[in-house]
Coordinates of C-alpha atoms and ligand atoms in Angstrom, one line a residue:
M1 CA -40.6 -3.0 103.7
L2 CA -42.3 -4.5 100.6
N3 CA -43.3 -8.0 101.4
V4 CA -44.2 -9.9 98.2
R5 CA -44.9 -13.5 98.4
G6 CA -44.8 -16.1 95.6
V7 CA -48.0 -16.9 93.7
R8 CA -50.2 -19.6 95.2
G9 CA -49.9 -22.8 93.4
A10 CA -46.5 -21.8 91.8
P11 CA -44.1 -23.4 94.3
D12 CA -40.3 -22.7 94.5
I13 CA -38.1 -25.8 94.0
L14 CA -35.5 -25.3 96.6
P15 CA -31.8 -26.4 96.5
R16 CA -32.5 -29.4 98.7
E17 CA -35.1 -30.6 96.2
T18 CA -33.3 -30.0 92.9
S19 CA -31.1 -33.1 93.0
S20 CA -34.3 -35.2 92.8
W21 CA -35.5 -33.1 89.9
R22 CA -32.2 -33.5 88.1
R23 CA -32.2 -37.2 88.6
V24 CA -35.7 -37.5 87.2
E25 CA -34.9 -35.2 84.2
E26 CA -31.7 -37.0 83.5
A27 CA -33.5 -40.4 83.6
A28 CA -36.1 -39.0 81.2
R29 CA -33.5 -37.6 78.7
G30 CA -31.5 -40.8 78.8
L31 CA -34.5 -43.0 78.2
C32 CA -36.0 -40.8 75.4
L33 CA -32.6 -40.9 73.7
R34 CA -32.5 -44.7 73.9
Y35 CA -36.0 -44.9 72.3
G36 CA -35.0 -42.5 69.5
Y37 CA -36.9 -39.4 70.7
H38 CA -35.3 -36.0 70.2
E39 CA -35.7 -33.0 72.5
I40 CA -37.9 -30.1 71.3
R41 CA -38.1 -26.8 73.2
T42 CA -41.1 -24.7 72.3
P43 CA -41.8 -21.2 73.9
I44 CA -43.5 -20.8 77.2
F45 CA -46.2 -18.7 75.6
E46 CA -48.1 -19.0 72.3
R47 CA -51.0 -17.3 70.6
T48 CA -54.1 -18.0 72.5
E49 CA -55.9 -19.4 69.5
L50 CA -53.4 -22.3 69.3
F51 CA -54.7 -23.7 72.5
V52 CA -58.3 -22.9 71.8
R53 CA -58.0 -25.0 68.6
G54 CA -55.6 -27.6 69.8
I55 CA -57.2 -28.3 73.2
G56 CA -60.7 -27.4 72.2
E57 CA -63.4 -24.9 73.2
G58 CA -65.6 -26.4 75.9
T59 CA -62.7 -28.0 77.7
D60 CA -62.0 -27.0 81.3
I61 CA -58.5 -25.9 80.3
V62 CA -59.6 -23.5 77.6
E63 CA -62.8 -22.3 79.4
K64 CA -61.4 -21.8 82.9
E65 CA -57.8 -22.4 83.4
M66 CA -55.6 -20.5 80.9
Y67 CA -53.3 -17.7 81.9
T68 CA -54.2 -15.4 79.0
F69 CA -53.1 -11.8 78.5
T70 CA -53.0 -9.1 75.8
D71 CA -49.5 -7.8 75.3
Q72 CA -48.5 -4.2 74.5
G73 CA -48.9 -4.9 70.8
Q74 CA -52.5 -6.2 71.3
E75 CA -51.5 -9.8 70.7
N76 CA -53.6 -12.3 72.6
L77 CA -51.2 -14.7 74.3
T78 CA -51.4 -17.6 76.7
L79 CA -48.9 -19.3 79.0
R80 CA -48.8 -22.9 77.7
P81 CA -51.2 -25.2 79.6
E82 CA -49.9 -28.3 77.9
G83 CA -47.3 -29.4 75.3
T84 CA -49.1 -31.2 72.5
A85 CA -50.5 -28.2 70.6
P86 CA -47.2 -26.3 70.6
V87 CA -45.4 -29.4 69.3
V88 CA -47.9 -29.9 66.5
R89 CA -47.6 -26.2 65.7
A90 CA -43.8 -26.5 65.5
Y91 CA -44.1 -29.7 63.5
L92 CA -46.3 -28.0 60.9
E93 CA -44.5 -24.7 60.9
H94 CA -41.1 -26.2 60.4
H95 CA -42.3 -28.9 57.9
M96 CA -40.7 -31.5 60.1
A97 CA -42.5 -34.3 58.2
A98 CA -40.5 -33.4 55.1
Q99 CA -37.3 -34.5 56.7
L100 CA -38.7 -37.6 58.5
P101 CA -42.0 -39.3 57.9
L102 CA -42.2 -40.3 61.6
V103 CA -41.2 -37.5 64.0
K104 CA -40.5 -38.5 67.6
V105 CA -39.9 -35.8 70.1
Y106 CA -39.9 -35.1 73.8
Y107 CA -40.0 -32.0 76.0
V108 CA -39.5 -31.2 79.6
G109 CA -40.7 -28.0 81.2
P110 CA -43.2 -25.9 83.0
M111 CA -47.0 -25.7 82.2
F112 CA -49.5 -23.2 83.6
R113 CA -53.1 -23.8 84.5
R114 CA -55.3 -21.7 86.8
E115 CA -56.6 -24.6 88.8
R116 CA -57.5 -24.6 92.5
P117 CA -54.3 -25.5 94.2
Q118 CA -54.3 -28.5 96.5
G119 CA -51.9 -31.4 97.2
G120 CA -50.5 -32.5 93.9
R121 CA -52.2 -29.8 91.9
Y122 CA -50.4 -26.6 91.1
R123 CA -50.8 -23.6 88.8
Q124 CA -47.3 -24.0 87.5
F125 CA -46.2 -27.6 87.2
H126 CA -43.7 -29.5 85.1
Q127 CA -44.3 -32.2 82.5
L128 CA -42.2 -34.6 80.6
G129 CA -44.1 -35.1 77.3
V130 CA -43.5 -37.4 74.4
E131 CA -45.1 -37.0 70.9
A132 CA -44.8 -39.4 68.0
I133 CA -46.3 -38.0 64.8
G134 CA -46.7 -39.8 61.5
S135 CA -47.7 -43.4 62.1
G136 CA -50.9 -45.1 63.0
Q137 CA -49.3 -48.4 63.6
P138 CA -50.2 -50.3 66.9
A139 CA -46.4 -50.8 67.3
L140 CA -46.1 -47.1 67.9
D141 CA -48.7 -47.2 70.7
A142 CA -46.8 -50.0 72.2
E143 CA -43.5 -48.2 71.9
V144 CA -44.9 -45.0 73.6
L145 CA -46.4 -47.1 76.4
A146 CA -43.1 -49.0 76.8
L147 CA -41.3 -45.7 77.1
L148 CA -43.7 -44.4 79.7
S149 CA -43.7 -47.6 81.8
G150 CA -39.9 -47.9 81.4
F151 CA -39.5 -44.4 82.7
L152 CA -41.7 -44.7 85.8
Q153 CA -41.2 -48.3 86.7
E154 CA -37.8 -49.3 85.6
E155 CA -35.8 -46.1 85.6
L156 CA -37.4 -44.5 88.7
R157 CA -38.8 -47.5 90.4
V158 CA -42.0 -45.7 91.4
P159 CA -43.9 -48.4 93.3
D160 CA -47.4 -49.8 92.8
L161 CA -48.3 -48.1 89.5
E162 CA -51.3 -49.1 87.5
L163 CA -51.4 -48.5 83.7
R164 CA -55.0 -48.1 82.6
L165 CA -55.9 -48.5 79.0
N166 CA -58.9 -47.9 76.8
S167 CA -60.0 -47.3 73.2
I168 CA -62.5 -44.7 72.2
G169 CA -62.8 -45.4 68.5
D170 CA -62.2 -43.1 65.5
A171 CA -64.2 -41.1 62.9
V172 CA -65.9 -44.2 61.7
C173 CA -67.2 -45.6 65.0
R174 CA -67.3 -42.5 67.2
P175 CA -70.7 -41.2 65.9
R176 CA -72.2 -44.6 66.9
I177 CA -70.5 -44.4 70.3
K178 CA -71.8 -40.9 70.8
D179 CA -75.3 -41.8 69.7
R180 CA -75.5 -44.7 72.1
L181 CA -74.2 -42.5 75.0
L182 CA -76.6 -39.7 74.1
A183 CA -79.6 -42.0 74.1
Y184 CA -78.6 -43.5 77.4
F185 CA -77.7 -40.3 79.2
S186 CA -80.8 -38.4 77.9
G187 CA -82.8 -41.0 79.8
H188 CA -81.0 -40.0 83.0
A189 CA -80.4 -36.3 82.4
S190 CA -82.0 -35.2 85.7
R191 CA -79.4 -37.3 87.7
L192 CA -76.4 -35.6 86.0
C193 CA -74.6 -32.6 87.4
R194 CA -75.0 -29.3 85.7
D195 CA -71.8 -29.5 83.7
C196 CA -72.7 -32.9 82.4
Q197 CA -76.1 -31.8 81.4
E198 CA -74.3 -29.3 79.2
R199 CA -71.9 -31.9 78.0
L200 CA -74.9 -34.1 77.0
H201 CA -75.3 -32.5 73.6
R202 CA -71.9 -31.0 73.1
N203 CA -69.9 -34.1 74.0
P204 CA -71.5 -37.0 75.8
L205 CA -68.2 -38.9 75.9
R206 CA -66.9 -36.5 78.5
I207 CA -69.6 -37.5 81.0
L208 CA -67.8 -40.8 81.4
D209 CA -65.0 -38.8 82.9
C210 CA -67.0 -36.8 85.5
K211 CA -65.9 -37.3 89.1
Q212 CA -69.2 -36.3 90.7
D213 CA -70.8 -39.1 92.7
G214 CA -74.3 -38.7 91.1
C215 CA -72.8 -38.8 87.6
Q216 CA -70.6 -41.8 88.4
R217 CA -73.7 -43.8 89.4
V218 CA -75.3 -43.0 86.1
V219 CA -72.0 -43.7 84.3
A220 CA -71.7 -47.2 85.9
E221 CA -74.5 -48.5 83.7
A222 CA -73.6 -46.5 80.6
P223 CA -72.8 -48.2 77.3
K224 CA -69.0 -48.7 77.0
P225 CA -67.2 -47.2 74.0
I226 CA -65.0 -50.2 73.8
E227 CA -68.1 -52.4 72.9
S228 CA -69.0 -50.2 69.9
L229 CA -65.7 -50.1 68.2
C230 CA -65.6 -50.6 64.4
E231 CA -63.6 -53.5 63.1
A232 CA -60.5 -51.5 62.3
C233 CA -60.4 -49.9 65.8
A234 CA -61.1 -53.2 67.5
A235 CA -58.2 -54.8 65.5
H236 CA -55.9 -51.9 66.4
F237 CA -56.7 -52.2 70.1
S238 CA -56.2 -55.9 70.1
E239 CA -52.8 -55.6 68.4
V240 CA -51.8 -52.9 71.0
R241 CA -52.8 -55.3 73.8
G242 CA -50.9 -58.2 72.2
L243 CA -47.8 -56.1 71.9
L244 CA -48.0 -55.0 75.5
D245 CA -48.2 -58.6 76.6
L246 CA -45.2 -59.4 74.4
L247 CA -43.2 -56.6 76.0
N248 CA -44.3 -57.7 79.5
I249 CA -46.1 -54.5 80.3
A250 CA -48.9 -54.9 82.7
Y251 CA -52.1 -52.9 82.3
T252 CA -55.8 -53.0 83.2
I253 CA -58.7 -52.0 80.9
D254 CA -60.5 -49.0 82.1
D255 CA -63.5 -48.6 79.8
R256 CA -64.4 -45.2 81.2
L257 CA -61.1 -43.6 80.3
V258 CA -61.8 -41.0 77.7
R259 CA -60.3 -37.9 76.1
G260 CA -63.1 -35.5 75.4
L261 CA -62.3 -34.2 71.9
D262 CA -63.0 -35.7 68.6
Y263 CA -59.5 -35.6 67.4
Y264 CA -58.4 -38.0 70.1
T265 CA -58.8 -41.4 68.7
R266 CA -58.4 -45.1 69.6
T267 CA -55.9 -45.7 72.4
T268 CA -56.2 -43.7 75.6
F269 CA -54.2 -44.3 78.8
E270 CA -53.4 -43.1 82.2
V271 CA -50.9 -44.1 84.9
I272 CA -52.3 -44.1 88.5
S273 CA -50.5 -44.3 91.8
P274 CA -52.5 -45.4 94.9
H275 CA -50.2 -43.3 97.2
L276 CA -51.0 -39.9 95.8
G277 CA -54.5 -39.2 97.3
A278 CA -57.1 -37.4 95.2
Q279 CA -54.7 -36.3 92.5
N280 CA -53.6 -39.8 91.7
A281 CA -52.8 -39.5 88.0
L282 CA -49.1 -39.5 87.2
A283 CA -49.4 -39.5 83.5
G284 CA -52.0 -39.4 80.7
G285 CA -52.0 -39.7 77.0
G286 CA -53.4 -41.2 73.9
R287 CA -53.7 -41.2 70.1
Y288 CA -54.7 -38.1 68.3
D289 CA -55.1 -39.2 64.7
G290 CA -57.4 -36.2 63.9
L291 CA -55.4 -33.4 65.6
I292 CA -52.9 -32.5 63.0
E293 CA -55.6 -32.1 60.4
A294 CA -57.7 -30.1 62.9
M295 CA -54.8 -27.7 63.2
G296 CA -54.5 -27.1 59.5
G297 CA -52.1 -29.9 58.5
P298 CA -52.6 -32.9 56.2
P299 CA -54.3 -35.9 57.8
T300 CA -51.6 -37.4 60.0
P301 CA -51.8 -39.8 62.9
G302 CA -50.0 -39.3 66.1
I303 CA -49.8 -40.3 69.7
G304 CA -48.3 -38.9 72.9
F305 CA -48.4 -38.6 76.7
A306 CA -47.5 -36.2 79.4
V307 CA -46.1 -37.1 82.9
G308 CA -46.5 -34.7 85.8
L309 CA -43.1 -34.4 87.3
E310 CA -44.2 -33.0 90.7
R311 CA -46.2 -36.1 91.2
V312 CA -43.4 -38.4 90.0
I313 CA -41.0 -36.8 92.5
A314 CA -43.6 -37.1 95.3
S315 CA -43.8 -40.8 94.5
L316 CA -40.0 -41.6 94.4
P317 CA -38.7 -44.2 96.8
V318 CA -36.1 -42.5 99.1
S319 CA -32.6 -43.4 98.0
A320 CA -30.2 -44.0 100.9
E321 CA -27.2 -43.9 98.7
E322 CA -27.8 -40.3 97.6
D323 CA -27.8 -39.1 101.2
T324 CA -24.6 -40.7 102.4
A325 CA -22.1 -40.2 99.6
L326 CA -19.2 -37.8 100.3
H327 CA -17.9 -35.7 97.5
G328 CA -15.0 -33.3 96.8
V329 CA -12.6 -31.3 98.9
Y330 CA -12.8 -28.6 101.6
I331 CA -9.7 -26.4 102.1
A332 CA -9.4 -25.3 105.7
T333 CA -6.8 -22.6 106.4
M334 CA -5.4 -20.7 109.3
G335 CA -4.0 -17.2 108.7
D336 CA -4.1 -14.9 105.7
E337 CA -1.2 -16.3 103.9
A338 CA -2.5 -19.9 104.2
H339 CA -5.9 -18.6 102.9
V340 CA -4.2 -17.2 99.8
T341 CA -2.4 -20.5 99.2
G342 CA -5.7 -22.3 99.7
M343 CA -7.5 -20.1 97.2
R344 CA -4.9 -20.9 94.6
L345 CA -5.3 -24.7 95.2
L346 CA -9.1 -24.3 95.2
Q347 CA -9.0 -22.6 91.8
E348 CA -6.8 -25.3 90.3
L349 CA -9.0 -28.1 91.7
R350 CA -12.2 -26.6 90.4
R351 CA -10.6 -26.1 87.0
Q352 CA -9.7 -29.8 87.0
G353 CA -13.4 -30.7 87.6
V354 CA -13.2 -31.4 91.4
R355 CA -15.9 -30.1 93.8
G356 CA -13.9 -27.7 96.0
L357 CA -15.0 -25.5 98.9
I358 CA -13.3 -23.0 101.2
D359 CA -14.3 -20.8 104.1
L360 CA -15.8 -17.5 103.0
E361 CA -17.0 -16.3 106.5
A362 CA -13.7 -16.0 108.4
R363 CA -14.5 -19.0 110.6
S364 CA -12.0 -20.5 113.1
L365 CA -10.2 -23.7 112.0
K366 CA -12.5 -25.7 114.2
G367 CA -15.5 -24.0 112.6
Q368 CA -14.1 -24.7 109.1
L369 CA -13.7 -28.4 109.9
R370 CA -17.3 -28.5 111.3
Q371 CA -18.4 -26.9 108.1
A372 CA -16.5 -29.5 106.0
N373 CA -18.5 -32.2 107.7
K374 CA -21.7 -30.4 107.0
D375 CA -20.8 -30.0 103.4
R376 CA -20.2 -33.8 103.2
V377 CA -16.8 -33.6 101.5
R378 CA -14.6 -36.7 101.2
Y379 CA -11.3 -34.9 101.7
C380 CA -10.1 -31.9 103.8
V381 CA -6.9 -30.1 103.0
I382 CA -5.7 -28.3 106.1
I383 CA -3.1 -25.5 105.8
G384 CA -2.0 -24.0 109.1
E385 CA 0.8 -21.6 109.7
E386 CA 3.2 -24.5 110.6
E387 CA 2.3 -26.5 107.6
L388 CA 2.8 -23.4 105.4
A389 CA 6.3 -22.9 106.9
R390 CA 7.2 -26.5 106.0
G391 CA 5.6 -26.1 102.5
Q392 CA 3.1 -28.8 103.3
A393 CA -0.6 -29.4 103.8
T394 CA -2.4 -32.1 105.8
L395 CA -4.7 -34.1 103.7
R396 CA -7.5 -35.8 105.6
D397 CA -9.7 -38.6 104.3
M398 CA -13.0 -37.8 106.0
E399 CA -14.4 -41.3 105.4
K400 CA -11.5 -43.3 106.5
A401 CA -10.5 -40.8 109.2
E402 CA -6.9 -41.0 108.1
Q403 CA -4.5 -38.2 107.4
Q404 CA -1.1 -37.6 105.8
A405 CA 1.3 -34.7 105.1
V406 CA 1.6 -33.8 101.4
P407 CA 3.9 -31.2 99.9
L408 CA 1.9 -28.2 98.9
D409 CA 2.8 -28.5 95.2
H410 CA 1.6 -32.1 95.2
V411 CA -1.8 -31.5 96.7
V412 CA -3.7 -31.1 93.5
A413 CA -2.1 -34.0 91.8
R414 CA -2.6 -36.2 94.9
L415 CA -6.3 -35.2 95.1
L416 CA -6.9 -35.8 91.4
E417 CA -5.3 -39.2 91.8
L418 CA -7.6 -40.0 94.7
E419 CA -10.7 -38.6 93.2
G420 CA -9.9 -40.3 89.8
S421 CA -9.4 -43.7 91.5
R422 CA -13.0 -43.5 93.0
G423 CA -14.5 -42.4 89.7
R424 CA -15.3 -38.9 90.8
Ligands
AMP501 P1 -52.9 -33.7 81.2 O1 -52.0 -32.8 80.4 O2 -54.0 -33.0 81.9 O3 -53.3 -35.0 80.5 O4 -52.0 -34.2 82.5 C1 -50.9 -35.1 82.4 C2 -50.3 -35.2 83.7 O5 -49.8 -33.9 84.1 C3 -51.2 -35.6 84.8 O6 -51.4 -37.0 84.9 C4 -50.6 -35.0 86.1 O7 -49.6 -35.9 86.5 C5 -49.9 -33.8 85.5 N1 -50.7 -32.6 85.8 C6 -51.8 -32.1 85.1 N2 -52.3 -31.0 85.7 C7 -51.5 -30.7 86.8 C8 -51.5 -29.7 87.9 N3 -52.4 -28.7 87.9 N4 -50.6 -29.8 88.8 C9 -49.7 -30.8 88.8 N5 -49.6 -31.8 87.9 C10 -50.5 -31.8 86.9

C-alpha cells in the first residue's frame, strides 16, 4: 500500500486543535474591525519577482527559503513567504489609494518558507498581518502597536509578553547610520561570522540582528542607530513613545532591533514571549516608508506587522470554561421505527440551528447514552419502543440529571425553548 506522509514542517491542524484556531482568528477579525481595518485576501502564490523586489535580494527568505517553481506555462511562481509584498501589489494594482488616502487592511492565512523545522518554526505557518498604507503620522504607528498589543494581551491574554521597540532612521539619516556601522564593523571583521562578513558591505545594519555568539559580542559595542537619527526621525520616535505612554502600552527599547532593507524606515518592533524557547518572537513589524516606491508606486508611507499564529496558540492560557461547557442534543433511539422518528427530529433541530447528533453505528441504547456523554451534549432525547407507542420521548437534561416525558410533537419546540433560554 502506498504510504505517503505529510511534508516535514507542514503540520496538520487536527479537529481537537481547530477550536483554539477559530477563537484566535475570530478575536483577530473582531479587533481589526473595531480598529477600522478591512480584510484582504491575496492569492497563495505570486510571481517570484514580487518577493524578490518586495522582500529584497540578499535576504534569507529570498536567497534560501522560497518555494519557487516554474509552471506549465513557464511562469516563475512562488508560494507566498509573507504578506506585505502581496498587499502592496494589490494596493497598487487596484488603485486602492484613489478611493481612500489611508488604506487599512488585515489578512489571515498560510505562509511558506523552507526553513529548518524545529519547535515553533514551520515550513507552512499562519500569520495575522496588518498593513496601513498612506500615512507617516506617529499616531498611525501608535494605532498599529495598540492593535497588536490589544490582540495579544487584552483579547487573548497571552502572559508575560514584551514589546520591543526601535527606530532605524530614514533616507536622510540611514547613510550616516550605515557609515558608522561600516567603520566600526570593518575594524572587527575577522570576529564576524561568514554571513556577516558578506553583509558588511551589502548591508551592515543586518549584522546587528545576527544571532551568532561571536557577532553578538562585536555587536554589543557597535554604534546604535537610535543615536544617529536625524531630527525628523528622532521627533517621530519620541512622538510614538509619547503616544504609547498615553495609551498605557508598555514597551522596552531594543536598540539592536533592525529590519535589513532600505525601504524599512523609522519604527521597528517585535513581541517576544519568554515561554517559547529559541523561537521566541510572536510578532514583528515596522514602518516601510520606502517600500511602495520601490515596488513602482508613488512615494507613500506605510506600516504593518505580522503575528505568527502557531506561536500565539502555543502561548494561550488554557481556558477551563471551553472544556466543560455542554452543547446541543443527542437523540438516542431503540428500534428501526424510533430511529426514523429520531432522524426526523434531528433534521428539524439542525434546521433550527441546534447542534444535533444521532447514532450512526447501530449501537445499543446503553452505547448511545455513553456516546452522548462523550459528545458533551446538554440534552438527550430518548425514544424507545414504549415511548414511541405512547407518542412520547424522554428528555434528559445531562447537566441537572433530570428527565421528563415530552409528547413527540413538542420535542423540538421544547428543546428550542430550553436552548434559547440558555443563549445557545
Ligand atoms: P516575519 O514575517 O519574519 O517578520 O515574522 C513574523 C512572525 O511570524 C514571527 O514573529 C513569527 O511569530 C512568525 N513566523 C515567522 N516565520 C515562521 C516560521 N517559519 N514558523 C512559524 N512562525 C513563523
